[in-house]
Structure formats: structure tokens, C-alpha cells
Amino acid sequence: MTPSTCRTGASSIVAWQRIPDIMRNPVPRIYPLGDEALVCEAPPPATLDVQRRIWAVAAIARGWDAVREAVPGMNNLTITFDALGADAAALAQALEAAWHEAHVGDALNPHAANAAATTDIAEGREVEIPVRYGGEAGPDLGAVARHTGLAPADVAARHAAGVYTVFFLGFQPGFAYLGGLDTALHAPRRREPRVAVPAGSVGIGGAQTGIYPARSPGGWQLIGRTALSLFDPARNPPTLLMPGDRVRFVIEHIGETVSEETRA
């Protein structure tokens, strides 16, 4: 599909929707976000296969003239467009068609600028993150251990044993939401969020893990900290991690468990 098809090629859009495996694809909900944006939202649960499809659709949409930006989220994609140069209804049809065309097995490169840049395997990079677990660096390690029934050292070991995939960036510049957390480590957010979470803090929030790039408020359980810079505006690109990258945590040290009274 060409960008002009989004404006005038209704027959091409309809033809593109005749995909034989449509029943195997989750059906997205597409709705406007103001006058110059559309959201393509997949039904839960959030899975790596769904995220790969979202990256593929984003790559396709970036090739359309009227689209200004395609931003992947968790189980969703938001595109912004020039309302004077595009028909929102036609773009919505094109998004739905692209969703069914973008087979998970196609594995479009999430770093690609457009749909022409395809690869057989789009794994992203593999990035190692050194982490000091527990102690002042990870004041909630003990709380996660108590919740999961594991020893603090086992929580750290299991966390570092995983290979995680960056699903999307959000919340603050460079904050990567990572999929692939061991179900044994799932833990609820804190009842009372912290006013200031140190930069580099590694946390667990529900079924996800992530790293705070900058000092900010936050409610995730903090189990460790890294000295790596996740976001640097002077760096190109400024974010250390990108959607599709694989992350491995490396244990640098496991500190003492912080008491309940001092971990606030």
C-alpha cells in the first residue's frame, strides 16, 4: 500500500483486508484521539507476538505521506497525521488492513523507518545491564522476597536469569517497559509511591520490570540499581534501549535486605 492509497484507494484497502488467516489475528479497536491522531488497540493480554505486530504496523504506517509519527505502546499504536492531507476514516481502514497484513512471522524491524526495511529476523540488539541488587540500591528486594516466598538472593538470581524484550518506551524519556518477567517474581506496586526514585533504579511492577532513567516519583518495587545512563540527550540516539531490544541483567552485588522501617 502506498501513502496515496490511504487517501483515495478504497478498493486497494478492501483487497488488502482479504487475508486468509484473519481468524488467527486479534481484532484491534481503532478510534480517534482528537482530530489528528488514531489509536489502534489490541485486546489483552499483552504478549511479545502482539508487540511484534504493533512494531510491524508502525513501520508500515511510517511509510504513509500523511502520517507524522507512529508511536508503539503496550498493546496499542498511536499515529498522528495531517488532518488537511488525509482522510481519518481511510487511515483507520488502512490501519486495520495493515494489522492483518503484518503477520507476526514477518518480523518487521522495529528500528526501520518504513515497511520496505524488512528482515527475516528482527531481534533488536542485546544489551547487558549491570545491577547492584538489595541494600540501599534495592530497598524493596526484601518485600518482593516476602511476597514471592523466595530468598532475596533467589529473587536477584531469577531476575538476572531472564532475557527481557523492550515492549515500548513510555512514562518518561528512556523508560523501557520490559516483557518476559518470571511469573514467580510478579509483585504488586507499592501501596504508597515514592516521591523520588533514584535514576537507574530497577523495579518490578505487577508482571513487568523496568529501569527508571531519571529521578522521579514512582510506585514500583525497587530491587536494584544500575549505573548505566538510560537516557542522554547528547547521545545519538538518546535512549539506551529501543523497542525490540533484548535485555539481560548482570548481578554486580547483592546487598543486605533493608528493614521495613528504613525502606520508605
mmCIF file of C-alpha atoms in Angstrom:
data_model
loop_
_atom_site.group_PDB
_atom_site.id
_atom_site.type_symbol
_atom_site.label_atom_id
_atom_site.label_comp_id
_atom_site.label_asym_id
_atom_site.label_seq_id
_atom_site.Cartn_x
_atom_site.Cartn_y
_atom_site.Cartn_z
ATOM 1 C CA MET A 1 0.000 0.000 0.000
ATOM 2 C CA THR A 2 1.255 3.430 -0.919
ATOM 3 C CA PRO A 3 0.610 6.632 1.030
ATOM 4 C CA SER A 4 -1.759 7.833 -1.697
ATOM 5 C CA THR A 5 -3.851 4.707 -1.194
ATOM 6 C CA CYS A 6 -4.638 5.939 2.316
ATOM 7 C CA ARG A 7 -6.398 8.927 0.741
ATOM 8 C CA THR A 8 -8.052 7.574 -2.407
ATOM 9 C CA GLY A 9 -7.513 3.839 -2.860
ATOM 10 C CA ALA A 10 -10.529 2.368 -1.066
ATOM 11 C CA SER A 11 -10.610 -0.683 -3.364
ATOM 12 C CA SER A 12 -6.961 -1.438 -2.605
ATOM 13 C CA ILE A 13 -7.671 -1.190 1.114
ATOM 14 C CA VAL A 14 -10.574 -3.642 0.824
ATOM 15 C CA ALA A 15 -8.471 -6.066 -1.210
ATOM 16 C CA TRP A 16 -5.702 -5.896 1.370
ATOM 17 C CA GLN A 17 -8.135 -6.893 4.091
ATOM 18 C CA ARG A 18 -8.895 -10.242 2.435
ATOM 19 C CA ILE A 19 -6.299 -12.103 4.450
ATOM 20 C CA PRO A 20 -6.834 -15.874 4.872
ATOM 21 C CA ASP A 21 -5.550 -16.046 8.457
ATOM 22 C CA ILE A 22 -7.748 -13.238 9.783
ATOM 23 C CA MET A 23 -9.332 -15.581 12.308
ATOM 24 C CA ARG A 24 -5.926 -16.156 13.915
ATOM 25 C CA ASN A 25 -5.301 -12.447 14.338
ATOM 26 C CA PRO A 26 -6.575 -10.489 17.328
ATOM 27 C CA VAL A 27 -9.046 -7.871 16.115
ATOM 28 C CA PRO A 28 -7.904 -4.359 17.058
ATOM 29 C CA ARG A 29 -10.101 -1.474 18.122
ATOM 30 C CA ILE A 30 -9.330 1.711 16.175
ATOM 31 C CA TYR A 31 -10.566 5.040 17.487
ATOM 32 C CA PRO A 32 -9.711 8.758 17.157
ATOM 33 C CA LEU A 33 -7.597 10.671 19.637
ATOM 34 C CA GLY A 34 -8.564 14.226 18.795
ATOM 35 C CA ASP A 35 -8.662 15.435 15.193
ATOM 36 C CA GLU A 36 -5.141 14.417 14.160
ATOM 37 C CA ALA A 37 -4.470 11.046 15.773
ATOM 38 C CA LEU A 38 -5.738 7.467 15.697
ATOM 39 C CA VAL A 39 -5.182 4.686 18.212
ATOM 40 C CA CYS A 40 -5.020 1.047 17.131
ATOM 41 C CA GLU A 41 -5.565 -1.024 20.280
ATOM 42 C CA ALA A 42 -5.235 -4.804 20.515
ATOM 43 C CA PRO A 43 -7.227 -6.805 23.059
ATOM 44 C CA PRO A 44 -5.369 -8.210 26.086
ATOM 45 C CA PRO A 45 -3.236 -9.972 27.071
ATOM 46 C CA ALA A 46 -0.001 -8.167 26.233
ATOM 47 C CA THR A 47 2.307 -10.632 24.501
ATOM 48 C CA LEU A 48 5.520 -10.427 22.520
ATOM 49 C CA ASP A 49 3.699 -11.609 19.383
ATOM 50 C CA VAL A 50 1.203 -8.749 19.677
ATOM 51 C CA GLN A 51 4.004 -6.244 20.250
ATOM 52 C CA ARG A 52 5.828 -7.511 17.159
ATOM 53 C CA ARG A 53 2.683 -6.973 15.142
ATOM 54 C CA ILE A 54 2.429 -3.440 16.542
ATOM 55 C CA TRP A 55 6.043 -2.711 15.526
ATOM 56 C CA ALA A 56 5.290 -4.044 12.044
ATOM 57 C CA VAL A 57 2.192 -1.870 11.648
ATOM 58 C CA ALA A 58 4.166 1.136 12.908
ATOM 59 C CA ALA A 59 6.811 0.500 10.247
ATOM 60 C CA ILE A 60 4.124 0.326 7.558
ATOM 61 C CA ALA A 61 2.367 3.485 8.763
ATOM 62 C CA ARG A 62 5.622 5.456 8.786
ATOM 63 C CA GLY A 63 5.702 4.990 5.014
ATOM 64 C CA TRP A 64 2.440 6.876 4.507
ATOM 65 C CA ASP A 65 2.836 10.518 3.436
ATOM 66 C CA ALA A 66 0.171 11.885 5.733
ATOM 67 C CA VAL A 67 1.496 10.189 8.873
ATOM 68 C CA ARG A 68 3.706 12.377 11.038
ATOM 69 C CA GLU A 69 4.526 9.879 13.759
ATOM 70 C CA ALA A 70 3.785 6.262 14.731
ATOM 71 C CA VAL A 71 4.264 5.572 18.441
ATOM 72 C CA PRO A 72 4.036 1.992 19.784
ATOM 73 C CA GLY A 73 2.591 1.482 23.258
ATOM 74 C CA MET A 74 1.593 -1.526 25.326
ATOM 75 C CA ASN A 75 -0.915 -3.390 23.149
ATOM 76 C CA ASN A 76 -1.528 -0.253 21.107
ATOM 77 C CA LEU A 77 -0.190 2.034 18.408
ATOM 78 C CA THR A 78 -0.898 5.756 18.076
ATOM 79 C CA ILE A 79 -0.397 7.531 14.767
ATOM 80 C CA THR A 80 -0.555 11.278 14.282
ATOM 81 C CA PHE A 81 -1.340 12.720 10.871
ATOM 82 C CA ASP A 82 -2.018 15.886 8.901
ATOM 83 C CA ALA A 83 -5.779 16.329 9.048
ATOM 84 C CA LEU A 84 -5.676 18.502 5.914
ATOM 85 C CA GLY A 85 -3.819 15.887 3.881
ATOM 86 C CA ALA A 86 -5.513 12.678 4.981
ATOM 87 C CA ASP A 87 -8.951 11.221 5.500
ATOM 88 C CA ALA A 88 -9.188 9.821 9.036
ATOM 89 C CA ALA A 89 -11.703 7.139 8.044
ATOM 90 C CA ALA A 90 -9.477 5.914 5.211
ATOM 91 C CA LEU A 91 -6.470 5.877 7.532
ATOM 92 C CA ALA A 92 -8.451 3.831 10.041
ATOM 93 C CA GLN A 93 -9.265 1.317 7.312
ATOM 94 C CA ALA A 94 -5.626 1.265 6.254
ATOM 95 C CA LEU A 95 -4.539 0.616 9.845
ATOM 96 C CA GLU A 96 -6.906 -2.326 10.149
ATOM 97 C CA ALA A 97 -5.701 -3.696 6.821
ATOM 98 C CA ALA A 98 -2.065 -3.277 7.857
ATOM 99 C CA TRP A 99 -2.798 -5.077 11.121
ATOM 100 C CA HIS A 100 -3.996 -8.182 9.298
ATOM 101 C CA GLU A 101 -1.231 -7.944 6.699
ATOM 102 C CA ALA A 102 1.528 -7.668 9.300
ATOM 103 C CA HIS A 103 1.976 -11.321 10.162
ATOM 104 C CA VAL A 104 3.997 -11.929 13.310
ATOM 105 C CA GLY A 105 6.304 -14.193 11.329
ATOM 106 C CA ASP A 106 7.220 -11.320 9.020
ATOM 107 C CA ALA A 107 9.120 -9.765 11.948
ATOM 108 C CA LEU A 108 9.493 -6.281 10.529
ATOM 109 C CA ASN A 109 12.438 -4.499 12.053
ATOM 110 C CA PRO A 110 11.138 -2.192 14.826
ATOM 111 C CA HIS A 111 14.071 0.156 14.116
ATOM 112 C CA ALA A 112 13.105 0.505 10.442
ATOM 113 C CA ALA A 113 11.915 3.847 9.102
ATOM 114 C CA ASN A 114 9.341 2.249 6.792
ATOM 115 C CA ALA A 115 7.852 -1.022 5.660
ATOM 116 C CA ALA A 116 10.435 -1.537 2.921
ATOM 117 C CA ALA A 117 13.102 -2.190 5.540
ATOM 118 C CA THR A 118 12.240 -5.785 6.430
ATOM 119 C CA THR A 119 14.390 -8.582 7.777
ATOM 120 C CA ASP A 120 13.865 -12.302 8.275
ATOM 121 C CA ILE A 121 14.690 -11.897 11.958
ATOM 122 C CA ALA A 122 14.221 -8.589 13.756
ATOM 123 C CA GLU A 123 15.622 -9.372 17.159
ATOM 124 C CA GLY A 124 16.945 -5.925 18.041
ATOM 125 C CA ARG A 125 20.172 -5.609 19.987
ATOM 126 C CA GLU A 126 21.137 -7.463 23.128
ATOM 127 C CA VAL A 127 22.070 -5.121 25.973
ATOM 128 C CA GLU A 128 23.583 -6.142 29.301
ATOM 129 C CA ILE A 129 22.646 -4.054 32.341
ATOM 130 C CA PRO A 130 24.893 -4.425 35.435
ATOM 131 C CA VAL A 131 22.835 -4.221 38.629
ATOM 132 C CA ARG A 132 23.560 -3.931 42.322
ATOM 133 C CA TYR A 133 20.668 -5.743 43.988
ATOM 134 C CA GLY A 134 19.354 -5.097 47.500
ATOM 135 C CA GLY A 135 20.729 -2.761 50.147
ATOM 136 C CA GLU A 136 20.261 0.952 49.511
ATOM 137 C CA ALA A 137 20.246 0.243 45.769
ATOM 138 C CA GLY A 138 17.253 -2.107 46.059
ATOM 139 C CA PRO A 139 15.301 -1.285 49.214
ATOM 140 C CA ASP A 140 12.272 -3.394 48.200
ATOM 141 C CA LEU A 141 14.164 -6.611 47.473
ATOM 142 C CA GLY A 142 13.112 -7.997 50.850
ATOM 143 C CA ALA A 143 9.464 -7.051 50.280
ATOM 144 C CA VAL A 144 9.445 -8.831 46.913
ATOM 145 C CA ALA A 145 11.104 -11.844 48.550
ATOM 146 C CA ARG A 146 8.410 -11.994 51.220
ATOM 147 C CA HIS A 147 5.644 -11.641 48.634
ATOM 148 C CA THR A 148 7.036 -14.383 46.406
ATOM 149 C CA GLY A 149 8.224 -16.706 49.172
ATOM 150 C CA LEU A 150 11.771 -16.648 47.797
ATOM 151 C CA ALA A 151 15.009 -15.690 49.481
ATOM 152 C CA PRO A 152 16.290 -12.221 48.476
ATOM 153 C CA ALA A 153 19.300 -13.765 46.723
ATOM 154 C CA ASP A 154 16.961 -16.045 44.763
ATOM 155 C CA VAL A 155 14.862 -13.066 43.667
ATOM 156 C CA ALA A 156 18.012 -11.400 42.333
ATOM 157 C CA ALA A 157 19.192 -14.614 40.674
ATOM 158 C CA ARG A 158 15.860 -15.262 38.976
ATOM 159 C CA HIS A 159 15.610 -11.648 37.855
ATOM 160 C CA ALA A 160 19.095 -11.793 36.341
ATOM 161 C CA ALA A 161 18.405 -15.166 34.704
ATOM 162 C CA GLY A 162 15.742 -13.789 32.393
ATOM 163 C CA VAL A 163 16.037 -12.410 28.882
ATOM 164 C CA TYR A 164 13.674 -9.471 28.515
ATOM 165 C CA THR A 165 12.260 -7.706 25.472
ATOM 166 C CA VAL A 166 11.634 -3.967 25.319
ATOM 167 C CA PHE A 167 7.914 -3.729 24.527
ATOM 168 C CA PHE A 168 7.807 0.060 24.326
ATOM 169 C CA LEU A 169 9.168 3.295 25.809
ATOM 170 C CA GLY A 170 6.962 5.476 27.975
ATOM 171 C CA PHE A 171 6.292 7.235 31.294
ATOM 172 C CA GLN A 172 9.491 9.282 30.938
ATOM 173 C CA PRO A 173 12.179 9.549 28.219
ATOM 174 C CA GLY A 174 14.093 6.283 28.001
ATOM 175 C CA PHE A 175 11.870 4.271 30.371
ATOM 176 C CA ALA A 176 11.666 0.811 28.792
ATOM 177 C CA TYR A 177 8.782 -1.458 29.710
ATOM 178 C CA LEU A 178 10.236 -4.960 29.640
ATOM 179 C CA GLY A 179 8.282 -8.123 28.919
ATOM 180 C CA GLY A 180 9.389 -11.585 29.991
ATOM 181 C CA LEU A 181 9.458 -11.344 33.793
ATOM 182 C CA ASP A 182 9.440 -14.738 35.525
ATOM 183 C CA THR A 183 5.915 -15.287 36.872
ATOM 184 C CA ALA A 184 7.448 -16.253 40.218
ATOM 185 C CA LEU A 185 8.648 -12.635 40.546
ATOM 186 C CA HIS A 186 5.356 -10.889 39.837
ATOM 187 C CA ALA A 187 4.676 -8.463 42.666
ATOM 188 C CA PRO A 188 2.208 -5.606 43.170
ATOM 189 C CA ARG A 189 3.238 -1.986 43.135
ATOM 190 C CA ARG A 190 3.845 -0.251 46.442
ATOM 191 C CA ARG A 191 0.760 0.933 48.302
ATOM 192 C CA GLU A 192 2.355 4.356 48.615
ATOM 193 C CA PRO A 193 4.511 5.530 45.686
ATOM 194 C CA ARG A 194 7.819 7.181 46.450
ATOM 195 C CA VAL A 195 8.156 10.890 45.841
ATOM 196 C CA ALA A 196 11.659 10.421 44.415
ATOM 197 C CA VAL A 197 13.057 7.234 42.883
ATOM 198 C CA PRO A 198 16.806 7.461 42.096
ATOM 199 C CA ALA A 199 17.896 7.320 38.463
ATOM 200 C CA GLY A 200 18.937 3.830 37.399
ATOM 201 C CA SER A 201 16.593 2.085 39.838
ATOM 202 C CA VAL A 202 15.452 -1.356 38.671
ATOM 203 C CA GLY A 203 11.881 -2.102 39.671
ATOM 204 C CA ILE A 204 9.086 -4.636 39.453
ATOM 205 C CA GLY A 205 5.501 -3.526 38.902
ATOM 206 C CA GLY A 206 2.991 -6.339 38.526
ATOM 207 C CA ALA A 207 4.076 -8.565 35.639
ATOM 208 C CA GLN A 208 6.728 -6.165 34.346
ATOM 209 C CA THR A 209 10.183 -4.981 35.188
ATOM 210 C CA GLY A 210 11.861 -1.750 34.156
ATOM 211 C CA ILE A 211 14.546 0.833 34.876
ATOM 212 C CA TYR A 212 13.958 4.447 35.885
ATOM 213 C CA PRO A 213 16.138 6.637 33.599
ATOM 214 C CA ALA A 214 15.831 9.751 35.764
ATOM 215 C CA ARG A 215 14.972 10.695 39.318
ATOM 216 C CA SER A 216 11.187 10.828 39.539
ATOM 217 C CA PRO A 217 8.170 9.728 41.555
ATOM 218 C CA GLY A 218 7.379 6.038 41.191
ATOM 219 C CA GLY A 219 5.458 3.167 42.718
ATOM 220 C CA TRP A 220 7.316 0.075 41.541
ATOM 221 C CA GLN A 221 9.127 -2.232 43.948
ATOM 222 C CA LEU A 222 12.822 -1.285 43.750
ATOM 223 C CA ILE A 223 15.075 -4.350 43.789
ATOM 224 C CA GLY A 224 18.330 -2.870 42.481
ATOM 225 C CA ARG A 225 20.103 -0.077 40.641
ATOM 226 C CA THR A 226 22.374 0.324 37.643
ATOM 227 C CA ALA A 227 24.991 2.988 36.982
ATOM 228 C CA LEU A 228 24.269 2.958 33.237
ATOM 229 C CA SER A 229 22.638 6.029 31.734
ATOM 230 C CA LEU A 230 19.321 5.075 30.150
ATOM 231 C CA PHE A 231 18.735 8.493 28.599
ATOM 232 C CA ASP A 232 21.227 11.121 27.483
ATOM 233 C CA PRO A 233 20.001 13.950 25.200
ATOM 234 C CA ALA A 234 23.571 14.446 23.940
ATOM 235 C CA ARG A 235 23.768 10.822 22.771
ATOM 236 C CA ASN A 236 22.579 9.586 19.377
ATOM 237 C CA PRO A 237 20.144 8.006 19.854
ATOM 238 C CA PRO A 238 19.474 9.494 23.290
ATOM 239 C CA THR A 239 17.823 6.323 24.617
ATOM 240 C CA LEU A 240 19.961 3.309 25.517
ATOM 241 C CA LEU A 241 17.116 0.882 24.780
ATOM 242 C CA MET A 242 14.703 0.679 21.858
ATOM 243 C CA PRO A 243 11.574 -1.419 21.228
ATOM 244 C CA GLY A 244 12.598 -4.927 20.215
ATOM 245 C CA ASP A 245 15.917 -4.878 22.077
ATOM 246 C CA ARG A 246 16.693 -7.789 24.393
ATOM 247 C CA VAL A 247 17.925 -7.036 27.900
ATOM 248 C CA ARG A 248 19.964 -9.162 30.278
ATOM 249 C CA PHE A 249 20.635 -8.075 33.853
ATOM 250 C CA VAL A 250 24.034 -8.934 35.307
ATOM 251 C CA ILE A 251 24.480 -9.208 39.076
ATOM 252 C CA GLU A 252 27.248 -6.934 40.325
ATOM 253 C CA HIS A 253 26.454 -7.312 44.003
ATOM 254 C CA ILE A 254 23.646 -8.423 46.322
ATOM 255 C CA GLY A 255 23.369 -6.245 49.414
ATOM 256 C CA GLU A 256 21.699 -6.742 52.747
ATOM 257 C CA THR A 257 17.917 -6.638 52.942
ATOM 258 C CA VAL A 258 16.665 -3.230 54.040
ATOM 259 C CA SER A 259 14.302 -3.247 57.026
ATOM 260 C CA GLU A 260 10.645 -2.298 56.638
ATOM 261 C CA GLU A 261 11.203 0.849 58.692
ATOM 262 C CA THR A 262 14.033 2.222 56.549
ATOM 263 C CA ARG A 263 12.915 1.341 53.012
ATOM 264 C CA ALA A 264 10.381 4.142 52.566
#
